[in-house]
Tab-separated table of C-alpha atoms in Angstrom:
chain	number	residue	atom	x	y	z
V	1	MET	CA	-9.481	-91.721	4.866
V	2	LYS	CA	-6.467	-89.633	5.838
V	3	LYS	CA	-4.630	-92.757	7.046
V	4	ILE	CA	-5.342	-94.493	3.718
V	5	ASN	CA	-4.003	-91.504	1.780
V	6	ASN	CA	-0.865	-91.432	3.947
V	7	LYS	CA	-0.292	-95.159	3.414
V	8	LEU	CA	-0.778	-94.760	-0.335
V	9	LEU	CA	1.666	-91.836	-0.353
V	10	ASN	CA	4.235	-93.919	1.551
V	11	VAL	CA	3.866	-96.787	-0.955
V	12	ILE	CA	4.371	-94.357	-3.846
V	13	LYS	CA	7.473	-92.942	-2.129
V	14	ILE	CA	8.916	-96.450	-1.691
V	15	ILE	CA	8.257	-97.344	-5.351
V	16	TRP	CA	9.805	-94.021	-6.413
V	17	VAL	CA	12.958	-94.598	-4.358
V	18	ILE	CA	13.338	-98.163	-5.697
V	19	ALA	CA	12.909	-96.951	-9.292
V	20	VAL	CA	15.454	-94.166	-8.855
V	21	VAL	CA	18.047	-96.376	-7.148
V	22	ALA	CA	17.589	-99.058	-9.833
V	23	GLY	CA	17.979	-96.448	-12.601
V	24	GLY	CA	21.100	-94.961	-11.022
V	25	ALA	CA	22.639	-98.388	-10.464
V	26	TYR	CA	21.905	-99.379	-14.082
V	27	TYR	CA	23.617	-96.240	-15.407
V	28	ILE	CA	26.720	-96.779	-13.265
V	29	VAL	CA	27.034	-100.458	-14.194
V	30	LYS	CA	26.412	-99.776	-17.888
V	31	ASN	CA	29.159	-97.143	-18.140
V	32	TYR	CA	31.615	-98.576	-15.627
V	33	THR	CA	33.521	-100.644	-18.199
V	34	THR	CA	33.964	-97.644	-20.510
V	35	ALA	CA	35.225	-95.397	-17.743
V	36	ILE	CA	37.416	-97.865	-15.831
V	37	HIS	CA	40.318	-97.634	-18.291
V	38	TYR	CA	40.460	-93.864	-17.965
V	39	LEU	CA	40.066	-94.066	-14.182
V	40	SER	CA	43.230	-96.159	-14.048
V	41	THR	CA	45.229	-93.426	-15.819
V	42	ILE	CA	44.022	-90.348	-13.938
V	43	SER	CA	45.326	-89.185	-10.586
V	44	VAL	CA	43.125	-90.185	-7.670
V	45	TRP	CA	43.453	-86.631	-6.372
V	46	LYS	CA	41.893	-85.284	-9.568
V	47	LEU	CA	38.902	-87.576	-9.114
V	48	ILE	CA	38.564	-86.583	-5.469
V	49	LEU	CA	38.839	-82.878	-6.333
V	50	SER	CA	36.244	-83.205	-9.090
V	51	PHE	CA	33.891	-85.061	-6.738
V	52	LEU	CA	34.291	-82.438	-3.992
V	53	LEU	CA	33.615	-79.620	-6.456
V	54	ILE	CA	30.494	-81.400	-7.688
V	55	PHE	CA	29.293	-81.816	-4.104
V	56	ILE	CA	29.907	-78.125	-3.394
V	57	MET	CA	27.950	-77.287	-6.547
V	58	ARG	CA	25.034	-79.383	-5.250
V	59	ILE	CA	25.178	-77.519	-1.922
V	60	LEU	CA	25.028	-74.187	-3.763
V	61	ASN	CA	22.026	-75.542	-5.668
V	62	VAL	CA	20.304	-76.011	-2.303
V	63	ASP	CA	21.033	-72.350	-1.588
V	64	LEU	CA	19.439	-71.435	-4.928
V	65	VAL	CA	16.242	-73.264	-3.955
V	66	GLN	CA	16.300	-71.560	-0.540
V	67	GLN	CA	16.535	-68.174	-2.237
V	68	SER	CA	13.540	-68.955	-4.458
V	69	LEU	CA	11.503	-69.810	-1.354
V	70	VAL	CA	12.561	-66.623	0.439
V	71	LEU	CA	10.834	-64.698	-2.374
V	72	ILE	CA	7.482	-66.217	-1.378
V	73	GLY	CA	7.999	-65.688	2.335
V	74	TRP	CA	9.259	-69.096	3.494
V	75	LYS	CA	12.729	-69.284	5.010
V	76	PRO	CA	13.630	-72.948	5.616
V	77	ASN	CA	16.941	-73.521	7.395
V	78	PHE	CA	19.761	-75.069	5.385
V	79	LYS	CA	19.423	-78.516	6.946
V	80	GLU	CA	15.724	-78.666	6.065
V	81	ALA	CA	16.293	-77.374	2.533
V	82	PHE	CA	19.215	-79.763	1.977
V	83	SER	CA	16.997	-82.642	3.028
V	84	PHE	CA	14.038	-82.091	0.708
V	85	VAL	CA	16.139	-80.821	-2.239
V	86	SER	CA	18.621	-83.719	-2.140
V	87	LEU	CA	15.897	-86.355	-1.868
V	88	SER	CA	13.673	-84.814	-4.538
V	89	GLN	CA	16.605	-84.366	-6.977
V	90	LEU	CA	16.693	-88.114	-7.505
V	91	GLY	CA	13.308	-87.839	-9.192
V	92	LYS	CA	14.951	-86.436	-12.319
V	93	TYR	CA	16.410	-89.877	-13.046
V	94	ILE	CA	12.874	-91.076	-13.786
V	95	PRO	CA	11.790	-90.340	-17.395
V	96	GLY	CA	9.588	-87.276	-17.633
V	97	GLY	CA	11.835	-84.708	-15.988
V	98	VAL	CA	9.134	-83.330	-13.657
V	99	TRP	CA	9.319	-85.922	-10.902
V	100	GLN	CA	11.860	-83.974	-8.873
V	101	PHE	CA	9.312	-81.171	-8.611
V	102	VAL	CA	6.493	-83.606	-7.830
V	103	ALA	CA	8.600	-84.956	-4.960
V	104	ARG	CA	9.343	-81.407	-3.779
V	105	PHE	CA	5.628	-80.641	-3.861
V	106	GLY	CA	5.110	-82.849	-0.793
V	107	ALA	CA	7.671	-80.934	1.273
V	108	TYR	CA	6.129	-77.603	0.315
V	109	LYS	CA	2.629	-78.822	1.093
V	110	GLU	CA	3.692	-79.982	4.572
V	111	ASN	CA	4.807	-76.419	5.280
V	112	GLN	CA	1.442	-74.957	4.249
V	113	ILE	CA	2.743	-73.304	1.077
V	114	ALA	CA	-0.108	-72.232	-1.201
V	115	TYR	CA	-0.234	-73.816	-4.666
V	116	LYS	CA	0.171	-70.393	-6.284
V	117	ASP	CA	3.314	-69.693	-4.278
V	118	MET	CA	4.689	-73.162	-5.075
V	119	GLY	CA	4.304	-72.366	-8.753
V	120	LYS	CA	6.098	-69.043	-8.348
V	121	ALA	CA	9.011	-70.669	-6.516
V	122	PHE	CA	9.335	-73.413	-9.160
V	123	VAL	CA	9.237	-70.872	-12.020
V	124	VAL	CA	11.884	-68.631	-10.430
V	125	GLU	CA	14.103	-71.630	-9.658
V	126	ASN	CA	13.986	-72.770	-13.284
V	127	ILE	CA	14.550	-69.252	-14.642
V	128	TRP	CA	17.630	-68.926	-12.469
V	129	VAL	CA	18.941	-72.330	-13.521
V	130	VAL	CA	18.264	-72.090	-17.263
V	131	ILE	CA	18.727	-68.387	-18.049
V	132	GLY	CA	21.276	-67.813	-15.288
V	133	ALA	CA	23.458	-70.742	-16.359
V	134	SER	CA	23.150	-69.709	-20.021
V	135	LEU	CA	24.210	-66.093	-19.393
V	136	VAL	CA	27.088	-67.045	-17.100
V	137	SER	CA	28.209	-69.697	-19.592
V	138	MET	CA	28.073	-67.306	-22.556
V	139	PHE	CA	30.030	-64.711	-20.559
V	140	PHE	CA	32.875	-67.194	-20.068
V	141	ILE	CA	32.773	-68.353	-23.680
V	142	PHE	CA	33.062	-64.770	-24.932
V	143	ILE	CA	36.033	-63.966	-22.662
V	144	SER	CA	37.764	-67.243	-23.605
V	145	LYS	CA	38.555	-65.948	-27.112
V	146	ALA	CA	37.232	-69.155	-28.645
V	147	ASP	CA	37.818	-68.069	-32.243
V	148	ALA	CA	38.112	-71.646	-33.469
V	149	ILE	CA	34.624	-72.540	-32.218
V	150	TYR	CA	33.181	-69.454	-33.959
V	151	GLN	CA	34.817	-70.466	-37.214
V	152	LYS	CA	33.337	-73.939	-36.883
V	153	PHE	CA	29.876	-72.378	-36.918
V	154	ASN	CA	30.866	-69.869	-39.633
V	155	LEU	CA	30.794	-66.912	-37.238
V	156	THR	CA	33.156	-63.950	-37.341
V	157	ILE	CA	33.338	-62.125	-34.012
V	158	SER	CA	36.065	-59.573	-33.364
V	159	PRO	CA	37.783	-59.423	-29.946
V	160	ILE	CA	36.067	-56.086	-29.221
V	161	LEU	CA	32.642	-57.527	-30.038
V	162	GLN	CA	33.386	-60.551	-27.854
V	163	ALA	CA	34.196	-58.231	-24.942
V	164	VAL	CA	31.003	-56.235	-25.540
V	165	LEU	CA	28.891	-59.399	-25.690
V	166	ALA	CA	30.505	-60.652	-22.470
V	167	VAL	CA	29.593	-57.423	-20.681
V	168	ILE	CA	26.042	-57.612	-22.071
V	169	CYS	CA	25.656	-61.161	-20.717
V	170	LEU	CA	26.868	-60.027	-17.310
V	171	LEU	CA	24.518	-57.025	-17.265
V	172	LEU	CA	21.565	-59.147	-18.385
V	173	TRP	CA	22.287	-61.633	-15.593
V	174	ILE	CA	22.409	-58.889	-12.965
V	175	GLY	CA	19.335	-57.245	-14.490
V	176	LEU	CA	17.424	-60.527	-14.344
V	177	LEU	CA	18.230	-60.947	-10.656
V	178	ILE	CA	17.179	-57.364	-9.881
V	179	GLY	CA	13.994	-57.734	-11.924
V	180	ILE	CA	12.909	-60.890	-10.106
V	181	GLU	CA	13.766	-59.335	-6.731
V	182	LEU	CA	11.574	-56.289	-7.468
V	183	PHE	CA	8.765	-58.355	-8.998
V	184	PHE	CA	8.335	-60.299	-5.761
V	185	LYS	CA	8.018	-57.214	-3.571
V	186	SER	CA	5.328	-57.952	-0.990
V	187	GLU	CA	4.512	-57.920	2.711
V	188	VAL	CA	6.473	-61.137	3.197
V	189	HIS	CA	9.455	-60.103	1.047
V	190	LYS	CA	11.234	-56.768	1.045
V	191	PRO	CA	13.561	-56.359	-1.965
V	192	GLY	CA	17.138	-55.418	-1.203
V	193	LEU	CA	20.513	-55.054	-2.889
V	194	LYS	CA	21.953	-57.507	-0.354
V	195	ASN	CA	19.615	-60.243	-1.635
V	196	VAL	CA	20.626	-59.591	-5.242
V	197	LEU	CA	24.326	-59.628	-4.348
V	198	LYS	CA	23.930	-62.920	-2.489
V	199	GLN	CA	22.074	-64.479	-5.420
V	200	PHE	CA	24.653	-63.241	-7.925
V	201	VAL	CA	27.676	-64.480	-5.969
V	202	SER	CA	26.160	-67.825	-4.978
V	203	GLN	CA	24.684	-68.765	-8.348
V	204	THR	CA	27.596	-67.514	-10.440
V	205	ALA	CA	29.990	-69.427	-8.189
V	206	MET	CA	27.831	-72.538	-8.652
V	207	TRP	CA	28.372	-72.594	-12.426
V	208	ILE	CA	32.064	-71.729	-12.157
V	209	ILE	CA	32.615	-74.586	-9.698
V	210	PHE	CA	30.628	-76.936	-11.932
V	211	GLY	CA	32.895	-76.114	-14.882
V	212	LEU	CA	35.984	-76.522	-12.705
V	213	SER	CA	34.801	-79.996	-11.645
V	214	PHE	CA	34.904	-81.009	-15.319
V	215	PHE	CA	38.125	-79.164	-16.182
V	216	CYS	CA	40.159	-80.894	-13.485
V	217	LEU	CA	39.434	-84.288	-15.087
V	218	PHE	CA	41.414	-83.426	-18.218
V	219	SER	CA	44.569	-85.463	-18.686
V	220	ARG	CA	46.573	-82.372	-19.631
V	221	THR	CA	46.490	-78.901	-18.121
V	222	GLY	CA	45.103	-76.244	-20.427
V	223	THR	CA	45.467	-72.475	-20.614
V	224	LEU	CA	43.358	-69.926	-18.763
V	225	ASN	CA	41.296	-69.465	-21.924
V	226	ASP	CA	40.718	-73.243	-21.998
V	227	LEU	CA	39.433	-73.027	-18.426
V	228	PHE	CA	37.071	-70.167	-19.273
V	229	PHE	CA	35.810	-72.039	-22.336
V	230	THR	CA	35.292	-75.214	-20.292
V	231	ILE	CA	33.207	-73.371	-17.705
V	232	GLY	CA	31.075	-71.862	-20.461
V	233	ALA	CA	30.705	-74.870	-22.727
V	234	PHE	CA	30.020	-77.358	-19.948
V	235	GLY	CA	27.472	-74.975	-18.440
V	236	LEU	CA	25.634	-74.858	-21.783
V	237	SER	CA	25.718	-78.647	-22.030
V	238	PHE	CA	24.124	-78.798	-18.570
V	239	VAL	CA	21.351	-76.436	-19.683
V	240	ALA	CA	20.719	-78.571	-22.770
V	241	GLY	CA	20.322	-81.684	-20.613
V	242	TYR	CA	18.150	-79.800	-18.126
V	243	VAL	CA	15.590	-78.509	-20.631
V	244	VAL	CA	15.194	-81.824	-22.483
V	245	ILE	CA	12.812	-83.249	-19.868
V	246	ILE	CA	12.255	-86.569	-21.643
V	247	SER	CA	15.849	-87.544	-20.839
V	248	PRO	CA	16.216	-88.775	-17.217
V	249	GLY	CA	18.616	-86.365	-15.503
V	250	GLY	CA	19.662	-85.058	-18.924
V	251	ILE	CA	21.643	-88.268	-19.441
V	252	GLY	CA	22.902	-88.477	-23.008
V	253	VAL	CA	21.897	-84.938	-23.970
V	254	ARG	CA	24.474	-83.201	-21.749
V	255	GLU	CA	27.175	-85.580	-22.958
V	256	TYR	CA	26.233	-85.184	-26.652
V	257	VAL	CA	26.305	-81.377	-26.511
V	258	ALA	CA	29.636	-81.489	-24.647
V	259	VAL	CA	31.152	-83.681	-27.383
V	260	ILE	CA	30.096	-81.104	-30.023
V	261	LEU	CA	31.339	-78.054	-28.105
V	262	PHE	CA	34.653	-79.610	-27.050
V	263	ALA	CA	35.371	-81.175	-30.460
V	264	LEU	CA	38.183	-78.710	-31.150
V	265	MET	CA	39.951	-79.478	-27.867
V	266	PHE	CA	39.629	-83.274	-27.755
V	267	SER	CA	38.679	-86.218	-29.919
V	268	SER	CA	35.070	-87.352	-29.605
V	269	THR	CA	36.246	-90.529	-27.859
V	270	GLU	CA	38.324	-88.637	-25.297
V	271	ILE	CA	35.679	-86.038	-24.447
V	272	GLY	CA	33.095	-88.826	-24.358
V	273	ILE	CA	35.116	-90.583	-21.659
V	274	TYR	CA	35.496	-87.343	-19.676
V	275	THR	CA	31.733	-86.778	-19.725
V	276	ILE	CA	31.007	-90.356	-18.649
V	277	VAL	CA	33.450	-90.155	-15.739
V	278	HIS	CA	32.027	-86.796	-14.686
V	279	ARG	CA	28.489	-88.147	-14.923
V	280	LEU	CA	29.427	-91.108	-12.730
V	281	LEU	CA	30.922	-88.776	-10.111
V	282	TYR	CA	27.892	-86.480	-10.386
V	283	THR	CA	25.463	-89.377	-9.912
V	284	VAL	CA	27.380	-90.731	-6.920
V	285	ALA	CA	27.446	-87.224	-5.377
V	286	GLU	CA	23.682	-86.869	-5.754
V	287	PHE	CA	23.000	-90.270	-4.237
V	288	LEU	CA	25.409	-89.513	-1.383
V	289	ALA	CA	23.607	-86.221	-0.729
V	290	ALA	CA	20.286	-88.070	-0.761
V	291	GLY	CA	21.636	-90.623	1.711
V	292	ILE	CA	22.780	-87.869	4.057
V	293	ALA	CA	19.412	-86.125	3.655
V	294	LEU	CA	17.599	-89.366	4.510
V	295	LEU	CA	19.612	-89.719	7.717
V	296	ILE	CA	18.840	-86.093	8.615
V	297	SER	CA	15.126	-86.650	7.993
V	298	LYS	CA	15.062	-89.791	10.142
V	299	LYS	CA	16.950	-88.026	12.922
V	300	ASN	CA	14.553	-85.062	12.835
V	301	LYS	CA	11.551	-87.374	12.843
V	302	LYS	CA	12.947	-89.303	15.810
V	303	THR	CA	13.543	-86.049	17.684
V	304	GLN	CA	9.992	-84.876	16.986
V	305	ASN	CA	8.583	-88.194	18.207
V	306	GLU	CA	10.578	-87.870	21.430
V	307	ILE	CA	9.285	-84.319	21.938
V	308	ASN	CA	5.677	-85.185	21.049
V	309	PRO	CA	5.194	-88.885	21.908
V	310	SER	CA	1.411	-88.549	22.001
V	311	THR	CA	1.346	-87.145	18.442
V	312	ALA	CA	3.588	-89.953	17.197
V	313	GLY	CA	1.369	-92.550	18.842
V	314	SER	CA	-1.814	-91.126	17.342
V	315	ALA	CA	-0.213	-91.084	13.885
V	316	ASN	CA	0.179	-94.829	14.129
């Protein structure tokens, strides 16, 4: 019975991988024609820099998942975490939005993580991503002095109030991290200021780098305030795409929100092209990470089979 279940699980995994690869390939092919004209006008170094920043952001996302697991007492090494996070991330390209967590469920189960603890880790991870990204993004929007965007939405916010709101966002972000750290106090996790500091630096850097990866695609260099606004606005567009689970990988939603928020900086056509190019780079980065993770998994499995040949033989 166990062998049948394992075979069925393997078949499901194969179907899942095929569906994800097909979906990713379709998106790239569909938008390639639109983006190719812009790609021919932008510096190759800008594309490379944007891609590297996106890849670094994905690595920091692995660290975020690791930190959520530390709270429940499991401390996977980076290579292990990179493997199951990068492979499971592709599940978000399947409509429904929950498939990346379904894929992650298998990795957690193999490590004897209780269902209750899995739920806690998933909840914390999503709180950090959604609320954390929102607070960091709003902090940068408030310090960017984006008066024009406030006027567009009929808002009047004085410079002093903007500074106060920025500080409030920062304090709420730090408070959230401290609150979660204290909430998970247990025999397997001892709260500490060092943990909070690591979470704050790593996760804040993740959203800054993500905004930078978009900013460096612009055809003209903006001011420091433009950079701050880009980090904030693009972070909010990411959150919008993340929470709309019916959209595979947030495709369409992130781009639509970005067009609205950046309307005062660029024409809708221009910002639309930037978002498409960034999405293409982002998709390629995720598939590259998954490919690397697959190689790591195969190498680890081969090593385990060499160490325990009898176990490998019985599994067959």
